[in-house]
Coordinates of C-alpha atoms and ligand atoms in Angstrom, one line a residue:
M1 CA -21.8 2.5 -11.1
I2 CA -22.1 -1.2 -10.3
A3 CA -24.2 -4.0 -11.7
I4 CA -24.7 -7.2 -9.2
L5 CA -25.4 -10.2 -11.4
K6 CA -27.8 -12.9 -10.3
S7 CA -26.3 -16.2 -9.0
G8 CA -25.7 -19.0 -11.6
V9 CA -24.9 -16.6 -14.8
T10 CA -22.8 -18.4 -17.4
D11 CA -19.3 -16.9 -18.6
Q12 CA -21.1 -16.3 -21.9
Q13 CA -23.9 -14.1 -20.8
I14 CA -21.4 -12.0 -18.7
E15 CA -19.2 -11.7 -21.8
N16 CA -22.2 -10.6 -23.8
L17 CA -23.1 -8.1 -21.4
C18 CA -19.6 -6.8 -20.9
S19 CA -19.2 -6.2 -24.6
W20 CA -22.7 -4.2 -24.8
L21 CA -21.4 -2.1 -22.0
K22 CA -18.0 -1.6 -23.5
K23 CA -19.7 -0.5 -26.8
Q24 CA -21.1 2.4 -24.6
Q25 CA -17.6 3.6 -24.1
L26 CA -17.3 2.3 -20.4
D27 CA -14.6 0.2 -18.9
V28 CA -15.9 -2.9 -17.2
H29 CA -14.4 -4.2 -14.0
I30 CA -15.4 -7.8 -13.2
S31 CA -15.3 -9.3 -9.8
R32 CA -16.4 -12.7 -9.2
G33 CA -17.3 -13.8 -5.7
Q34 CA -18.4 -16.9 -4.3
Y35 CA -21.9 -16.3 -5.0
T36 CA -22.4 -13.3 -7.3
T37 CA -20.6 -11.4 -9.6
V38 CA -20.1 -7.5 -9.7
L39 CA -19.5 -5.5 -12.6
G40 CA -18.1 -2.2 -12.0
L41 CA -18.7 0.5 -14.7
I42 CA -16.2 3.4 -15.0
G43 CA -16.6 6.0 -17.4
D44 CA -19.4 8.5 -18.4
T45 CA -22.3 6.3 -16.8
S46 CA -24.6 9.4 -17.0
R47 CA -25.8 7.9 -20.3
V48 CA -26.5 4.5 -19.2
D49 CA -30.0 3.5 -19.0
T50 CA -30.2 2.2 -15.6
S51 CA -33.5 0.7 -15.8
L52 CA -32.9 -1.1 -19.1
L53 CA -29.8 -2.6 -17.3
E54 CA -31.8 -3.4 -14.5
S55 CA -34.4 -5.3 -16.4
L56 CA -32.1 -7.7 -18.0
D57 CA -32.7 -11.2 -16.8
I58 CA -29.3 -11.5 -15.5
V59 CA -28.8 -8.4 -13.6
Q60 CA -30.1 -8.4 -10.0
S61 CA -29.5 -4.9 -9.1
V62 CA -27.8 -1.6 -10.5
T63 CA -26.4 1.1 -8.0
R64 CA -24.6 4.2 -8.8
I65 CA -21.5 4.8 -6.7
S66 CA -21.1 8.3 -5.4
E67 CA -17.4 8.1 -4.4
P68 CA -14.8 9.5 -7.0
F69 CA -12.7 6.4 -6.6
K70 CA -14.1 3.3 -8.5
S71 CA -11.4 0.7 -8.8
A72 CA -10.4 1.3 -5.2
N73 CA -13.8 1.1 -4.1
R74 CA -14.8 -1.9 -1.9
K75 CA -18.4 -1.7 -3.8
F76 CA -16.4 -2.3 -7.2
H77 CA -14.4 -5.3 -5.6
P78 CA -16.2 -6.9 -2.4
A79 CA -13.6 -9.3 -1.5
D80 CA -10.2 -8.0 -0.1
T81 CA -7.5 -7.7 -2.6
Q82 CA -4.2 -9.6 -2.0
V83 CA -1.0 -8.0 -3.3
C84 CA 1.3 -11.1 -4.3
V85 CA 4.9 -9.7 -3.8
N86 CA 6.2 -13.2 -4.5
D87 CA 5.0 -16.9 -3.8
R88 CA 5.4 -16.5 -0.3
V89 CA 4.6 -12.8 0.6
K90 CA 1.1 -12.4 -0.1
I91 CA -0.4 -8.8 1.4
G92 CA -4.1 -8.4 2.2
G93 CA -6.8 -10.9 2.8
G94 CA -6.1 -12.0 6.2
T95 CA -2.3 -12.1 6.2
F96 CA 0.1 -10.3 8.3
H97 CA 3.5 -9.2 7.3
I98 CA 6.0 -6.9 8.5
I99 CA 8.1 -4.7 6.5
A100 CA 11.5 -3.8 8.6
G101 CA 14.7 -2.2 8.0
P102 CA 16.5 0.9 8.2
C103 CA 15.4 4.5 7.1
S104 CA 18.0 4.5 4.8
V105 CA 20.8 2.2 3.4
E106 CA 24.0 3.2 4.6
S107 CA 26.6 0.4 4.0
Q108 CA 26.8 -3.2 3.0
E109 CA 27.6 -4.2 6.8
Q110 CA 24.7 -2.1 7.7
I111 CA 21.8 -3.3 5.7
L112 CA 23.0 -7.0 5.9
C113 CA 23.2 -7.2 9.6
V114 CA 19.7 -5.4 9.9
A115 CA 18.2 -7.8 7.1
K116 CA 19.5 -10.8 9.1
A117 CA 18.2 -9.6 12.2
V118 CA 14.8 -8.5 11.3
Q119 CA 14.5 -11.7 9.3
A120 CA 15.2 -13.9 12.2
S121 CA 12.6 -12.0 14.2
G122 CA 9.9 -12.6 11.7
A123 CA 9.9 -9.6 9.1
T124 CA 9.1 -11.0 5.7
L125 CA 10.2 -7.7 3.4
L126 CA 13.1 -5.7 3.9
R127 CA 12.9 -1.9 3.8
G128 CA 15.5 0.7 3.2
G129 CA 15.8 4.0 1.3
A130 CA 18.4 4.8 -1.4
F131 CA 16.7 7.8 -2.5
K132 CA 15.7 10.0 0.8
P133 CA 13.1 12.8 0.6
R134 CA 14.9 15.1 3.2
T135 CA 13.3 18.2 4.5
S136 CA 17.0 20.0 4.5
P137 CA 18.9 19.8 1.5
Y138 CA 22.1 19.7 3.6
D139 CA 21.0 16.4 5.3
F140 CA 22.0 13.1 4.0
Q141 CA 20.3 12.3 0.7
G142 CA 20.8 8.6 0.6
L143 CA 23.2 6.6 -1.4
G144 CA 21.2 6.6 -4.9
T145 CA 21.7 3.7 -7.2
D146 CA 24.6 2.6 -5.0
G147 CA 22.1 2.2 -2.2
L148 CA 19.8 0.1 -4.5
A149 CA 22.6 -2.1 -5.5
L150 CA 23.2 -2.8 -1.7
L151 CA 19.6 -3.5 -0.9
L152 CA 19.7 -6.0 -4.0
H153 CA 22.4 -7.7 -2.6
A154 CA 20.7 -8.2 0.8
K155 CA 17.8 -9.5 -1.0
Q156 CA 20.2 -12.0 -2.6
E157 CA 21.8 -13.1 0.8
T158 CA 18.5 -13.3 2.8
G159 CA 15.9 -14.0 0.0
M160 CA 13.7 -11.2 1.4
P161 CA 11.7 -8.9 -1.0
I162 CA 12.8 -5.5 -1.1
V163 CA 10.6 -2.3 -0.5
T164 CA 12.0 1.1 -1.5
E165 CA 11.0 4.4 -2.4
I166 CA 11.1 6.2 -5.9
M167 CA 11.6 9.8 -6.1
N168 CA 12.2 10.3 -9.7
I169 CA 10.2 8.3 -12.3
N170 CA 13.2 8.6 -14.9
L171 CA 15.1 6.1 -12.9
L172 CA 12.2 3.6 -12.9
D173 CA 14.5 1.4 -14.8
A174 CA 16.8 1.0 -12.0
F175 CA 13.9 -0.4 -9.9
E176 CA 13.4 -3.5 -12.0
N177 CA 14.5 -5.8 -9.5
V178 CA 12.7 -3.9 -6.5
D179 CA 9.9 -5.9 -5.1
V180 CA 7.6 -3.3 -3.8
I181 CA 8.2 0.4 -5.1
Q182 CA 7.2 2.8 -2.2
V183 CA 5.8 6.1 -3.2
G184 CA 6.4 8.4 -0.1
A185 CA 4.2 10.8 1.6
R186 CA 5.6 13.8 -0.2
N187 CA 5.0 12.2 -3.5
M188 CA 1.5 11.0 -2.9
Q189 CA 0.0 13.3 -5.1
N190 CA 2.7 13.5 -7.7
F191 CA 0.3 12.6 -10.4
E192 CA 2.6 12.1 -13.1
M193 CA 4.6 9.6 -11.1
L194 CA 1.3 7.7 -10.1
K195 CA 0.3 7.6 -13.8
A196 CA 3.8 6.2 -14.8
L197 CA 3.5 3.6 -12.0
G198 CA 0.0 2.6 -13.3
H199 CA 1.7 1.2 -16.4
T200 CA 3.8 -1.1 -14.6
K201 CA 2.6 -4.3 -12.8
K202 CA 4.9 -3.7 -9.7
P203 CA 3.1 -3.8 -6.2
I204 CA 3.3 0.0 -4.9
L205 CA 3.4 0.9 -1.1
L206 CA 1.5 4.2 -1.5
K207 CA 2.1 6.4 1.9
R208 CA -0.6 8.8 2.8
G209 CA 0.7 12.5 2.5
L210 CA 1.3 14.5 5.7
A211 CA -1.9 16.4 5.1
N212 CA -3.9 14.3 2.9
T213 CA -7.5 13.0 3.6
L214 CA -8.3 9.3 3.0
K215 CA -10.2 10.5 0.0
E216 CA -7.3 12.0 -1.5
L217 CA -5.2 8.8 -0.8
L218 CA -7.6 6.8 -2.5
M219 CA -7.8 9.0 -5.3
S220 CA -3.9 8.7 -5.6
A221 CA -4.5 4.8 -5.5
E222 CA -7.1 5.4 -8.4
Y223 CA -4.4 7.0 -10.5
I224 CA -2.2 4.2 -10.3
M225 CA -5.1 1.5 -10.9
A226 CA -6.6 3.7 -13.8
G227 CA -3.2 2.8 -15.6
G228 CA -4.2 -1.0 -15.1
N229 CA -2.0 -1.6 -12.0
E230 CA -4.0 -3.0 -9.1
N231 CA -1.3 -4.1 -6.8
I232 CA -1.4 -1.4 -4.1
I233 CA -0.8 -1.4 -0.5
L234 CA -1.9 1.8 1.4
C235 CA 0.2 2.8 4.4
E236 CA -1.1 5.2 7.0
R237 CA 2.2 6.7 8.4
G238 CA 0.7 9.6 10.6
I239 CA -0.5 12.9 9.5
R240 CA 0.2 16.5 10.6
T241 CA -1.9 18.2 13.4
F242 CA -1.4 20.8 16.1
E243 CA 0.3 18.2 18.5
P244 CA 4.3 18.7 18.7
Y245 CA 5.2 16.0 21.2
T246 CA 5.1 13.3 18.3
R247 CA 6.4 13.7 15.1
N248 CA 3.3 13.1 13.3
T249 CA -0.3 12.1 14.8
L250 CA -1.0 8.3 14.0
D251 CA -4.6 8.1 12.6
L252 CA -5.5 4.7 13.6
S253 CA -9.1 5.1 12.7
A254 CA -7.9 5.4 9.1
V255 CA -7.4 1.5 9.2
P256 CA -11.0 0.4 9.7
M257 CA -12.1 3.5 7.7
L258 CA -10.2 2.4 4.6
K259 CA -11.0 -1.1 5.2
E260 CA -14.7 0.0 4.9
L261 CA -14.1 1.9 1.7
T262 CA -11.6 0.2 -0.2
H263 CA -10.6 -3.6 -1.0
L264 CA -6.7 -2.6 -1.0
P265 CA -4.6 -3.8 1.9
V266 CA -3.4 -1.3 4.6
V267 CA -0.5 -1.2 6.7
V268 CA 0.5 1.1 9.4
D269 CA 4.0 2.8 9.9
P270 CA 4.3 3.7 13.5
S271 CA 8.1 4.9 13.0
H272 CA 7.4 7.6 11.1
A273 CA 3.7 8.3 12.7
T274 CA 5.4 8.8 16.1
G275 CA 9.1 9.6 15.5
M276 CA 10.0 8.0 18.8
S277 CA 11.3 4.7 19.2
R278 CA 9.6 3.9 22.4
L279 CA 6.2 4.7 20.9
V280 CA 6.7 2.1 18.3
K281 CA 5.7 -0.9 20.2
P282 CA 2.2 0.3 21.8
M283 CA 1.4 1.8 18.2
A284 CA 2.2 -1.3 16.3
M285 CA 0.3 -3.5 18.7
A286 CA -2.8 -1.1 18.6
A287 CA -2.5 -1.0 14.7
A288 CA -2.7 -4.8 14.8
A289 CA -5.7 -4.7 16.8
A290 CA -7.2 -2.2 14.4
G291 CA -7.1 -4.8 11.8
A292 CA -4.0 -3.7 9.8
D293 CA -2.8 -6.0 7.2
G294 CA 1.0 -5.4 8.3
L295 CA 3.3 -2.8 9.4
M296 CA 6.3 -0.9 8.5
I297 CA 8.9 -0.2 11.3
E298 CA 12.4 1.2 10.9
V299 CA 15.2 -0.9 12.4
H300 CA 18.9 0.2 12.9
N301 CA 21.7 -1.8 14.1
D302 CA 23.0 1.6 15.7
P303 CA 20.2 4.0 16.2
A304 CA 22.3 6.6 17.9
R305 CA 24.8 6.6 14.8
A306 CA 22.0 6.5 11.8
L307 CA 22.3 8.9 9.2
C308 CA 18.4 9.4 9.0
D309 CA 15.7 8.9 11.5
G310 CA 17.7 7.4 14.4
P311 CA 15.5 8.7 17.2
Q312 CA 12.5 6.6 15.7
S313 CA 14.6 3.6 15.0
L314 CA 14.5 0.2 17.0
T315 CA 17.6 -1.8 17.7
P316 CA 17.2 -5.5 16.4
E317 CA 16.7 -6.5 20.0
Q318 CA 13.7 -4.1 20.3
F319 CA 12.2 -5.1 17.1
D320 CA 12.3 -8.6 18.3
D321 CA 10.1 -7.6 21.4
V322 CA 7.9 -5.7 19.0
A323 CA 7.4 -8.5 16.7
R324 CA 6.5 -10.7 19.4
A325 CA 4.0 -8.5 21.0
V326 CA 2.2 -8.1 17.7
R327 CA 2.2 -11.9 17.4
R328 CA 0.5 -12.2 20.5
I329 CA -2.0 -9.4 19.6
R330 CA -2.7 -11.3 16.3
E331 CA -3.3 -14.9 17.9
A332 CA -5.5 -13.1 20.6
M333 CA -7.6 -11.8 17.7
A334 CA -7.8 -15.2 15.8
Ligands
LIG1 C1 10.2 6.4 4.5 O1 9.5 5.7 4.6 O2 11.5 6.3 4.7 C2 9.7 7.7 4.5 C3 10.4 8.9 4.2 O3 8.4 7.8 4.9 P1 7.2 9.2 4.6 O4 7.1 9.1 3.2 O5 6.1 8.4 5.1 O6 7.7 10.2 5.4
LIG2 MN1 12.5 7.2 7.8

């Protein structure tokens, strides 16, 4: 349920109303806009006397929210959320950031070489998997905590914030200096993990599951937000369909749909979505044109020898070309 307040209400009036609502066992989420303040009420709102609430002289209107996601709902928080990774990197609310780097961290030379190259081409965050969710147990599983250390070293060398995937919540302490924790597609509905991440303040990159609906993605975001962590970046990375030519099917309509449904930023990963390096550029451009807040792109210094996802990885030169094309799209849209 949301209560839209009249313009000109004082902080004291808002506080009085909030404490009255909290006494009714409701959580109150306050969103202050330029002209109006929206109170989002979470909990069992069935007992709230809507007409009484509506009759208060500071209340403009009261609406019940039918969607099961509340904190993530655009109706609760009309303005875009900006996820602050550091002082310079803020995702959402009109900015555009590219997260780039290898599928997995393989060596110090590899991660440093890729980090410096993508940074020179305009990427503002460095990605790299240390713990890899591989379909086969016989495939390279990532360097684990050694990989994290290499990533942290690359962060120190370049100043780029880092994004890396967590697979085991028991290792959360090892992610202390990771700037953005990625929840991979396969863990999108690992609810215990989502709850634990909700108790941190870390920005979370939440990837859509292989066969999950947008509502399910938003409910997973809601799990994290219910714990108090609102720093969530959603990622469309393709879904499984009957089409075998591409690794997945990029659901681009997810971008404008999510933008309508939620205030959280949305980025697109054209690498996992297509599985083919030559499709990354057109899909990256299309994602920017569709209104995405950023991109996540896999880049490797030697894709043919990559230990993971080589066929979809761009060389640094190809990445530079994609970053330029995306900038042109953004300029054309401005
Ligand atoms: C990744 O980004 O490295 C990854 C494994 O992606 P996804 O979870 O989308 O498959
Ligand atoms: Mn990958």
